[in-house]
Coordinates of C-alpha atoms and ligand atoms in Angstrom, one line a residue:
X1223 CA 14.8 28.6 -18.0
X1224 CA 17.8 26.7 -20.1
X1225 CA 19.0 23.1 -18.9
X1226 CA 21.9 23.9 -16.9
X1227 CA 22.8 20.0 -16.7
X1228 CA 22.3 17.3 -18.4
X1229 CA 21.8 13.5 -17.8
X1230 CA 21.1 10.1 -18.9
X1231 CA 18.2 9.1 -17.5
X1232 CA 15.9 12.0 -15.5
X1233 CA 13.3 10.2 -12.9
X1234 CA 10.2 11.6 -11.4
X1235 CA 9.5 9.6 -8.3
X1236 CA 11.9 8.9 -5.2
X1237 CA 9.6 5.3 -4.4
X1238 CA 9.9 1.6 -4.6
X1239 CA 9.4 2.7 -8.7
X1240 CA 12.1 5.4 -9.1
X1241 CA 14.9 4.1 -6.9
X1242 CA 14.7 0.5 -8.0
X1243 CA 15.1 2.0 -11.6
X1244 CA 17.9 4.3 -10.6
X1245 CA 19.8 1.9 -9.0
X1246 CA 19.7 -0.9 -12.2
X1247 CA 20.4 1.9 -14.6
X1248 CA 23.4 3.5 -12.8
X1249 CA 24.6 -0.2 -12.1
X1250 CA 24.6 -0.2 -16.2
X1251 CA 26.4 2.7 -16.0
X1252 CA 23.9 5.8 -16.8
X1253 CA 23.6 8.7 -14.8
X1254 CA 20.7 9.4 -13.4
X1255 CA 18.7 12.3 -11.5
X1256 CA 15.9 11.4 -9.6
X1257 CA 13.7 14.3 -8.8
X1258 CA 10.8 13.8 -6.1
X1259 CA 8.6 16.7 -4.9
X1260 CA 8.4 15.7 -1.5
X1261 CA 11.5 16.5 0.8
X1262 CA 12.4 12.6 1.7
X1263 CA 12.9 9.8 -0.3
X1264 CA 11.1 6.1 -0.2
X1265 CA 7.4 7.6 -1.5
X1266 CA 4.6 6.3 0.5
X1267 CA 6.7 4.0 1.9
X1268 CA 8.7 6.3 3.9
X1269 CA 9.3 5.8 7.5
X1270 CA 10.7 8.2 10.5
X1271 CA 11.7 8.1 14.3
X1272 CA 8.7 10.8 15.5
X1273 CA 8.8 13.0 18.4
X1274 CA 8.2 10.4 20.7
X1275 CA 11.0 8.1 19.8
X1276 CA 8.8 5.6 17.5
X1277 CA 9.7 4.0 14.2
X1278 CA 6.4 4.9 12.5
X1279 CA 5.3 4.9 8.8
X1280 CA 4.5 8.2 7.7
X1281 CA 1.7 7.4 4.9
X1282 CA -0.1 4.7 6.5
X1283 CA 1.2 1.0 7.4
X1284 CA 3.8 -0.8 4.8
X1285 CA 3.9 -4.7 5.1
X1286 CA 6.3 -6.2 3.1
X1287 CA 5.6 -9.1 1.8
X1288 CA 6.1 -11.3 -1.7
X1289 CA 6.2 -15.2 -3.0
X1290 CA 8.5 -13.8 -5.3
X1291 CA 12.5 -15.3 -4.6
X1292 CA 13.8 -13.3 -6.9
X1293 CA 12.0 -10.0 -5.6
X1294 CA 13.6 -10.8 -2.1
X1295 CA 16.9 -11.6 -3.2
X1296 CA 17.1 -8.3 -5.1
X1297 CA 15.9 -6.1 -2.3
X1298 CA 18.7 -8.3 0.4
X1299 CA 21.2 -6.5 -1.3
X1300 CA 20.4 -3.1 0.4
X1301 CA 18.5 -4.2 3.5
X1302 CA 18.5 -7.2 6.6
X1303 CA 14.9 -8.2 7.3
X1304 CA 12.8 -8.8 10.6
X1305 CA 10.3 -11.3 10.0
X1306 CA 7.0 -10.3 11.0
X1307 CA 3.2 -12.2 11.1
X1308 CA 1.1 -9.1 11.0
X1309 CA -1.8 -10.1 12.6
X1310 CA -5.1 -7.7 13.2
X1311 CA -8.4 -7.6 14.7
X1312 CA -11.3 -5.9 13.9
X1313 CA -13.7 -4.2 16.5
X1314 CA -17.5 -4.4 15.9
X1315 CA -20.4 -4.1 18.6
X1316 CA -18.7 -3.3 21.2
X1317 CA -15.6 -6.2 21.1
X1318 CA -12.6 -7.1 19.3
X1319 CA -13.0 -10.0 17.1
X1320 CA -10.3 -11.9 15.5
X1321 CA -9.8 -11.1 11.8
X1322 CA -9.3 -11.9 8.8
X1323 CA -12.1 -14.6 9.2
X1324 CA -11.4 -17.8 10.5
X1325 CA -12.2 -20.7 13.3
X1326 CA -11.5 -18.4 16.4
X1327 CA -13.9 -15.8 14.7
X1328 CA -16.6 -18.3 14.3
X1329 CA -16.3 -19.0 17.7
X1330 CA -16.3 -15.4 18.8
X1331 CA -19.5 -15.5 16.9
X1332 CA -21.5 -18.7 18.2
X1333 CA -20.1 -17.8 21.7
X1334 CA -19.0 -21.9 22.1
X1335 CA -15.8 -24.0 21.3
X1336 CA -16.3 -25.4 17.4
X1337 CA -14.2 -27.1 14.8
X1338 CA -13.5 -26.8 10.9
X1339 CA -16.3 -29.1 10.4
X1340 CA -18.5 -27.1 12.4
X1341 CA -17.6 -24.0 10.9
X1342 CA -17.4 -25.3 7.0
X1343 CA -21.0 -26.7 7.9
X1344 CA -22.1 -23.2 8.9
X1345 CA -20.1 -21.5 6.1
X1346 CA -21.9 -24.4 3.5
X1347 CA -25.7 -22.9 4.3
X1348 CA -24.1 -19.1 4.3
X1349 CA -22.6 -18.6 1.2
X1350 CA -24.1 -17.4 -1.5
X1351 CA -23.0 -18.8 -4.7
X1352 CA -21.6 -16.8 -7.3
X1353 CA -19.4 -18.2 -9.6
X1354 CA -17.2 -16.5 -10.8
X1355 CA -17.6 -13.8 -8.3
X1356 CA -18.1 -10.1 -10.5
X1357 CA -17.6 -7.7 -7.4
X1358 CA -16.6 -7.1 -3.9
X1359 CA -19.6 -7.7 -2.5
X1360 CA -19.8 -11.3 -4.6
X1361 CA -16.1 -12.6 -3.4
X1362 CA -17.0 -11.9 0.4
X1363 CA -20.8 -13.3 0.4
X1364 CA -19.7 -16.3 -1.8
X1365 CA -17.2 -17.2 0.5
X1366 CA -18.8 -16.3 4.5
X1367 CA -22.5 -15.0 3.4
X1368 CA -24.4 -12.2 4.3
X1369 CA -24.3 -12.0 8.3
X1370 CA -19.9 -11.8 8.1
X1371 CA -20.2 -9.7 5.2
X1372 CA -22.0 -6.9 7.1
X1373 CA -20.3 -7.3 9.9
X1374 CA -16.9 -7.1 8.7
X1375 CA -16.9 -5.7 5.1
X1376 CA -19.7 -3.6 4.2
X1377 CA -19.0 -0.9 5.9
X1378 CA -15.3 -0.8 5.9
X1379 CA -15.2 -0.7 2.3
X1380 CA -18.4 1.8 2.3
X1381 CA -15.9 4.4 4.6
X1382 CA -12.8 3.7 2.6
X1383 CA -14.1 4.0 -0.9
X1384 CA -16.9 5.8 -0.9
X1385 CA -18.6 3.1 -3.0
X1386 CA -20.3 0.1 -2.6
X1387 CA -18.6 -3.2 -2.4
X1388 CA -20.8 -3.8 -5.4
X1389 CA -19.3 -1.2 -7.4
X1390 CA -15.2 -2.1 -6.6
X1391 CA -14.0 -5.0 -8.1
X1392 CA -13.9 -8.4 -6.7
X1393 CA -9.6 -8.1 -6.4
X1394 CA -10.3 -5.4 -3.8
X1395 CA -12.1 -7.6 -0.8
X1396 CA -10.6 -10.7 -2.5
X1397 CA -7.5 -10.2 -1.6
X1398 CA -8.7 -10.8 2.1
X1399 CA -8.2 -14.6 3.1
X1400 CA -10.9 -16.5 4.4
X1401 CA -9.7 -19.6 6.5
X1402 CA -11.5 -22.5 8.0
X1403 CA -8.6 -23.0 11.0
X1404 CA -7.0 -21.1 13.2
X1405 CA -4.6 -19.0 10.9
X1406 CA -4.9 -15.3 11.6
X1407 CA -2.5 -14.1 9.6
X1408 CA -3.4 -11.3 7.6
X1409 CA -1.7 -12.3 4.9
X1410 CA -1.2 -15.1 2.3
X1411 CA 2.7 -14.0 0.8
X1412 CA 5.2 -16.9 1.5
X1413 CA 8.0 -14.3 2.6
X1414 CA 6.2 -11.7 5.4
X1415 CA 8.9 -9.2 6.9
X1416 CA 9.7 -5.6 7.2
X1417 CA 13.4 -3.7 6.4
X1418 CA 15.2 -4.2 9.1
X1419 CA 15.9 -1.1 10.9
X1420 CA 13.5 0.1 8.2
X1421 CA 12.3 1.1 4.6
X1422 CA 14.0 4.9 4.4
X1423 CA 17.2 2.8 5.9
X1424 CA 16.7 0.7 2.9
X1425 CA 16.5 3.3 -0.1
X1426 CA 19.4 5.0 1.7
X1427 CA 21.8 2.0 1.6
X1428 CA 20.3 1.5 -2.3
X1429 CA 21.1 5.4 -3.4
X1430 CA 24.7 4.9 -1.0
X1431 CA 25.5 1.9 -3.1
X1432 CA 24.8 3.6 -6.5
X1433 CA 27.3 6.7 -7.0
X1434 CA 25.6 7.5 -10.8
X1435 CA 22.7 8.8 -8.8
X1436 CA 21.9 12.4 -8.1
X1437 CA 18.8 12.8 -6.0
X1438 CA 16.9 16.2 -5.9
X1439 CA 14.3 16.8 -3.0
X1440 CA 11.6 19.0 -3.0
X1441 CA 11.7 19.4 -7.0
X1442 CA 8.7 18.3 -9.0
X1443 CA 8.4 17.6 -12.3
X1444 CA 7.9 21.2 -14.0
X1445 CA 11.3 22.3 -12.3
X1446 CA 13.4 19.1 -12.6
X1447 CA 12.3 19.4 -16.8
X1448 CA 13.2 22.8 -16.9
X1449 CA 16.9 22.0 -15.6
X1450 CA 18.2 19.1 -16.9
X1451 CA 18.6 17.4 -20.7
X1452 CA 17.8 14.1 -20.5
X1453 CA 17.6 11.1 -22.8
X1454 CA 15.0 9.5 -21.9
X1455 CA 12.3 10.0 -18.9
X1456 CA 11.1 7.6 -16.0
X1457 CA 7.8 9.1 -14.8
X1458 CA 6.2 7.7 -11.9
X1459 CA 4.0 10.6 -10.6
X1460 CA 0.0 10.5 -11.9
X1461 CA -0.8 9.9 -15.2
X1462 CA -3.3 12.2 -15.2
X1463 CA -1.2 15.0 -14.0
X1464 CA 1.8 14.3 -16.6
X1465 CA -1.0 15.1 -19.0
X1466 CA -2.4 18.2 -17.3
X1467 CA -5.5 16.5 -16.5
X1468 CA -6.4 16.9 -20.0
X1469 CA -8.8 14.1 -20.6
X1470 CA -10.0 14.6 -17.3
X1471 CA -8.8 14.3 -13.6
X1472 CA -8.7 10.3 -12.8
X1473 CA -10.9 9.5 -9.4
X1474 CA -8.6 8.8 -6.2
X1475 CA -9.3 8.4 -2.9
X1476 CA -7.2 10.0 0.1
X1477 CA -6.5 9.9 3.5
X1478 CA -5.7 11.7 6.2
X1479 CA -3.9 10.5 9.1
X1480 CA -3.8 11.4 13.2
X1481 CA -1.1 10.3 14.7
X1482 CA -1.3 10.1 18.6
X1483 CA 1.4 9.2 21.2
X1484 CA 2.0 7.6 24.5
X1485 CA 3.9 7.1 27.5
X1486 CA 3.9 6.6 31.3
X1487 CA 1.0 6.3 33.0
X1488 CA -0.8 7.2 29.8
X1489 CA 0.2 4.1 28.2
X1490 CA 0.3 1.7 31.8
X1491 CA -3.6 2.2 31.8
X1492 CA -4.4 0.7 28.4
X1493 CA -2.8 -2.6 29.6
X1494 CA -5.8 -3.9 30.2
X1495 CA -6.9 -3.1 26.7
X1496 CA -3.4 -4.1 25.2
X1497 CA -2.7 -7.0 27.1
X1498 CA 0.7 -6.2 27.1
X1499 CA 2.9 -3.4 28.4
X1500 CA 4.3 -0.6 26.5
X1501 CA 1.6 -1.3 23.8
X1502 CA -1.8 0.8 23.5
X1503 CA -3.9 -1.7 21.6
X1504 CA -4.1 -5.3 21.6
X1505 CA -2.7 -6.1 17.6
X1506 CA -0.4 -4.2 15.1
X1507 CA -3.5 -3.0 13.1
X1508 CA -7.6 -2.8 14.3
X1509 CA -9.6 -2.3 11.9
X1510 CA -13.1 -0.5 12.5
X1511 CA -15.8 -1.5 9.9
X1512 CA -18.7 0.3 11.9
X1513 CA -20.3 3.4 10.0
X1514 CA -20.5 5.6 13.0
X1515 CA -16.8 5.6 13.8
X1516 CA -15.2 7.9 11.5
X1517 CA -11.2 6.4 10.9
X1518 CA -11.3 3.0 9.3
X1519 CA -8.4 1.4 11.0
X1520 CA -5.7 2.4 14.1
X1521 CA -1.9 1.3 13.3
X1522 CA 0.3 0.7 16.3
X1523 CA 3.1 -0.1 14.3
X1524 CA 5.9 -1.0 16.9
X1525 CA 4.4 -4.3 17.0
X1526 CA 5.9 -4.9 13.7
X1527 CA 8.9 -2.8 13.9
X1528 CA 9.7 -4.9 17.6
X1529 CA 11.4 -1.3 18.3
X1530 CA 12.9 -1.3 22.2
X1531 CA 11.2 1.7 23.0
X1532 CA 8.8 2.8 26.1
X1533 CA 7.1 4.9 24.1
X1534 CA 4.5 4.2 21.5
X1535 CA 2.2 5.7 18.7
X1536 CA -0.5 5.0 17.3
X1537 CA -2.4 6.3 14.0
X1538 CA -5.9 6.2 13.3
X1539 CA -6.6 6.6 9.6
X1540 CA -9.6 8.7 7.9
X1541 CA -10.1 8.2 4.2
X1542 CA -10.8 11.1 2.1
X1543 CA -11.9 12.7 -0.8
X1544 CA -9.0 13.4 -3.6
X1545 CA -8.9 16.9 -5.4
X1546 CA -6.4 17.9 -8.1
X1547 CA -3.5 18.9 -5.8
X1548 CA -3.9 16.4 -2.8
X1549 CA -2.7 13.7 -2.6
X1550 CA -3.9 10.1 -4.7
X1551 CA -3.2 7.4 -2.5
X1552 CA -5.4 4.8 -3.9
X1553 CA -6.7 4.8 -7.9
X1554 CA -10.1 3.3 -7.7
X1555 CA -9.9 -0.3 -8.6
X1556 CA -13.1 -0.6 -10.7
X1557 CA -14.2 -0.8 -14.5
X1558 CA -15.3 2.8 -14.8
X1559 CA -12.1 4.2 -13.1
X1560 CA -10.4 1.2 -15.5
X1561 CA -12.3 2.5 -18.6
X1562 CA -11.3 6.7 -17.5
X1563 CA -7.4 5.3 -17.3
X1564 CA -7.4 3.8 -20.6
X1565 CA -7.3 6.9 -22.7
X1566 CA -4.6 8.0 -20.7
X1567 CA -3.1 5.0 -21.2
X1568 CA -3.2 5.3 -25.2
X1569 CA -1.7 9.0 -24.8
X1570 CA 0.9 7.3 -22.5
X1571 CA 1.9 4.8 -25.1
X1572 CA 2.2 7.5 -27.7
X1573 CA 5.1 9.1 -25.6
X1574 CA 8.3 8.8 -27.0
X1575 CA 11.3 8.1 -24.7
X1576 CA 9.4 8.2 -21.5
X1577 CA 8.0 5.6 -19.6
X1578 CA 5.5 5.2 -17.0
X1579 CA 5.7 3.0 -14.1
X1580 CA 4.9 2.6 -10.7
X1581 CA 1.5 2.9 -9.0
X1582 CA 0.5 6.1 -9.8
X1583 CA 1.8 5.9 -13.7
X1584 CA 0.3 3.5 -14.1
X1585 CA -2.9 3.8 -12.4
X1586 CA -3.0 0.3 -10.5
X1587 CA -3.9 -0.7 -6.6
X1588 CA 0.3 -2.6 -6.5
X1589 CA 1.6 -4.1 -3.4
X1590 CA 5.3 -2.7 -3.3
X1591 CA 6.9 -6.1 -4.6
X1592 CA 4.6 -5.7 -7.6
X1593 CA 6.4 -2.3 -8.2
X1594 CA 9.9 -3.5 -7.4
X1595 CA 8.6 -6.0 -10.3
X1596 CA 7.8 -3.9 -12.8
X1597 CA 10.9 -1.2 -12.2
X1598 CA 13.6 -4.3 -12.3
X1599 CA 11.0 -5.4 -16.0
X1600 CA 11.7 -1.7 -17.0
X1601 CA 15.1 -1.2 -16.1
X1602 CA 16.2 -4.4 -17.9
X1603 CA 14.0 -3.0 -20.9
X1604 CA 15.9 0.2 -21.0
X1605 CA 19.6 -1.4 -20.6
X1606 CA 18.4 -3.6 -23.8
X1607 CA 17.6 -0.4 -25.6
X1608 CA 20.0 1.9 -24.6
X1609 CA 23.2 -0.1 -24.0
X1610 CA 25.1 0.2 -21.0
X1611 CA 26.3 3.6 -19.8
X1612 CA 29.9 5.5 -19.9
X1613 CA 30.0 5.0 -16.1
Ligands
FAD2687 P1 4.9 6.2 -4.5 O1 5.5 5.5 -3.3 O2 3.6 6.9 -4.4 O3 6.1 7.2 -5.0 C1 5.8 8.1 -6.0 C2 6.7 9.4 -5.7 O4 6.6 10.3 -6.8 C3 6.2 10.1 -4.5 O5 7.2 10.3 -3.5 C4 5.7 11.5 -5.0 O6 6.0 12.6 -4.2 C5 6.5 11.6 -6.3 N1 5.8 12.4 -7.3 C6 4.6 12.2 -7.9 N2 4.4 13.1 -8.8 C7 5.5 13.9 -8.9 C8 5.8 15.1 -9.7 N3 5.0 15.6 -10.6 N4 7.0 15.7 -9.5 C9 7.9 15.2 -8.5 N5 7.6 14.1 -7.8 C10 6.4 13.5 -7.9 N6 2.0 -2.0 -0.4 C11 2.3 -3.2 0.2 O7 3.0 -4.0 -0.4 N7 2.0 -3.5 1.5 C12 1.3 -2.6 2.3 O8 1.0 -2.9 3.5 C13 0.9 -1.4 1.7 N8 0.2 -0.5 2.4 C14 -0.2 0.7 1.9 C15 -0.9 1.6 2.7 C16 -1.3 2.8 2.2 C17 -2.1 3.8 3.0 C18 -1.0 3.1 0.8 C19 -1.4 4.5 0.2 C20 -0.2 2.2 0.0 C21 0.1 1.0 0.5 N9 0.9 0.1 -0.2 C22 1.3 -1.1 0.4 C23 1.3 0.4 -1.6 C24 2.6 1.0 -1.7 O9 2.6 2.2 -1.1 C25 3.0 1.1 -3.2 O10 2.9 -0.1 -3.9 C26 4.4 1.7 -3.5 O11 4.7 2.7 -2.6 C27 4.4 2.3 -4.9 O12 5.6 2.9 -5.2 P2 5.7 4.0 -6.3 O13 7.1 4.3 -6.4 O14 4.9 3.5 -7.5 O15 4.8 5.2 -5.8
UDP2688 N1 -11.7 -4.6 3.9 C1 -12.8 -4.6 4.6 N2 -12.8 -4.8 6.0 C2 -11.6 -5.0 6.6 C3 -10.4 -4.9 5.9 C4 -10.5 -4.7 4.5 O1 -13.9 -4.4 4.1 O2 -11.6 -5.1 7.8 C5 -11.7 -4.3 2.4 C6 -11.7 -2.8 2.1 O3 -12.5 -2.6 0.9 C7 -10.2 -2.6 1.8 C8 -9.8 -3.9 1.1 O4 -10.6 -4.9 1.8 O5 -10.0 -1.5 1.0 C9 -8.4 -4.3 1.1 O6 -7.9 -4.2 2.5 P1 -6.4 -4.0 2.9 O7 -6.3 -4.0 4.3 O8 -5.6 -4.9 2.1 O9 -6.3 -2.5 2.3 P2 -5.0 -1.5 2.2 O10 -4.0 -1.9 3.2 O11 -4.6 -1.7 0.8 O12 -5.6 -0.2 2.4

């Protein structure tokens, strides 16, 4: 096939990594196509109203969340926000317990009233030092011990990864806090809050802002080379797969979500699960760490979304192997999955006039702010090589 149209910049990836770079490059005045092959934009952050009315996220929960000002700032331009604290629970034998671990869940544990002393007393003869900590396993036992670890960890991580804690490094159980009082917020980011009326709302108002932008949906990268000249290539798809798997396919793991809705009488008999009406469980995410229960986690996401709605939907999440073809949601954050994406990384490097962002590209376990980082780094990289655009 001959190019039938040409470009400035051609982008493979309608995410956080593509559109943040589309929109900086066409506000510089290039033209851009950005070429995604799924048929909606916003990448795993994508959200839609389902059949039942609910605001849900299609790929598995999004919380946004940054200490980055300038990160914030930049994403205000397209979007209002709706402050959110996420809180979860987690269930194990038989009861909900409150989660990430803190002063109510040693409680929950002892079966009494206790304080911070009491609790950093207990902690003190739990932990197990190891300094600094080399694995997952090492950051959660240094910080609760053993007993917490099982209970909460161990398995969770067993299900999700298909690895060991052991074997996954300390960054991926690190990044759960541990407190001593009764914070049980999930997270640790100054700034906590979702797109208000959503993420796809978002991207929508970024691309309606940005007329040097020509989207194509449902066209992957093979196709979207084929058609257009271009001077230079944003590529935020798998490494692996730009390469065609030539070193190697890179280890992912996958998922597979069930969605399930609710209404009516269906719904009016959780309450006493819930605890409050219209909702089907009692937090925005529970997370289920035992081995026997096959999901790892059940997302009810309108507590977030504070939707008015009297419906609601819930979606338990299975994690799964990854085969060439499926599709990659996490890369595996340890040092022989590190080692495997180095030599892609050389070949990568050895490109000229493409570059690889995002979380796929570049083969790293990023929070969304973390990408929005590195497209507005790239962007202003690119501008600094390239000039500004005709317009
Ligand atoms: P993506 O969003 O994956 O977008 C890449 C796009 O490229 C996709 O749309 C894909 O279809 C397209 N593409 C790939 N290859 C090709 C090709 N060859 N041709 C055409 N198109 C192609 N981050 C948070 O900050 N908070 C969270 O709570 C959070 N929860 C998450 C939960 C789950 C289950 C997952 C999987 C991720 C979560 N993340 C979260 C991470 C977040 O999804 C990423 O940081 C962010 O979406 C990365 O953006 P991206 O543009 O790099 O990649
Ligand atoms: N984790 C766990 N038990 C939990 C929650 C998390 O063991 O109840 C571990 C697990 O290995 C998981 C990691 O901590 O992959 C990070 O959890 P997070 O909820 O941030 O995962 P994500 O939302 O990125 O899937």
């Amino acid at each position: 096939m001959q190019p039938d149209t040409t470009t400035d910049f051609l982008i493979i990836g309608a995410g956080f990594a593509g559109l943040v770079v589309a929109e900086r490059l066409a506000a510089a005045g290039w033209r851009c196509v950005v070429a995604d092959r799924r048929p909606h934009i916003g990448g795993n952050a994508y959200d839609e109203v389902d059949r039942a009315g609910v605001l849900v996220h299609r790929y598995g929960p999004h919380y946004f969340r940054t200490n980055s000002p300038r990160i914030v700032e930049y994403l205000s331009r397209f979007t209002g926000w709706r402050e959110v604290a996420y809180t979860i629970k987690s269930f194990a034998r038989g009861r909900f317990w409150s989660f990430p671990v803190n002063l109510n869940t040693f409680e929950e544990l002892i079966g009494k009233p206790a304080t911070t002393a009491d609790f950093e007393n207990w902690l003190a003869q739990a932990r197990e030092p190891h300094e600094p900590p080399r694995n997952s396993e090492e950051v959660i036992v240094s910080q609760v011990g053993r007993e917490l670890y099982r209970l909460f960890f161990e398995g969770y991580t067993l299900k999700q990864w298909q690895r060991h804690p052991r074997e996954l490094d300390a960054s991926v159980c690190g990044r759960i806090p541990v407190r001593t009082n009764r914070d049980d917020r999930y997270l640790t980011e100054s700034f906590q809050a979702l797109p208000d009326p959503g993420y796809t709302a978002m991207f929508g108002r970024l691309l309606g802002s940005s007329p040097g932008i020509d989207v194509r949906l449902g066209m992957d990268y093979a196709e979207a080379r084929a058609r257009f000249r271009y001077r230079h290539l944003v590529f935020t798809g798998a490494v692996d797969e730009y390469f065609g798997y030539r070193l190697g396919a890179l280890p992912y793991r996958s998922l597979r979500f069930e969605a399930e809705s609710f209404t009516g009488g269906g719904l009016a008999a959780r309450e006493p699960v819930s605890g409050k009406p219209g909702f089907w469980q009692p937090a925005l995410q529970v997370n289920y760490p035992e081995a026997e229960v096959p999901f790892t986690r059940i997302v009810e996401i309108k507590h977030a979304t504070g939707q008015q709605v009297d419906a609601t939907t819930i979606v338990r999440e299975f994690p799964a192997d990854w085969q060439p073809g499926g599709e990659p949601f996490y890369p595996i954050p340890a040092p022989d999955a590190r080692a495997a994406y180095q030599a892609y990384a050389k070949l990568a490097e050895a490109e000229q006039r493409v570059s690889f962002i995002g979380r796929l590209a570049t083969y790293r376990y990023y929070n969304m702010d973390q990408v929005v980082g590195m497209a507005l780094a790239e962007a202003e990289r690119l501008v600094e090589t390239y000039g500004k655009g005709g317009g």
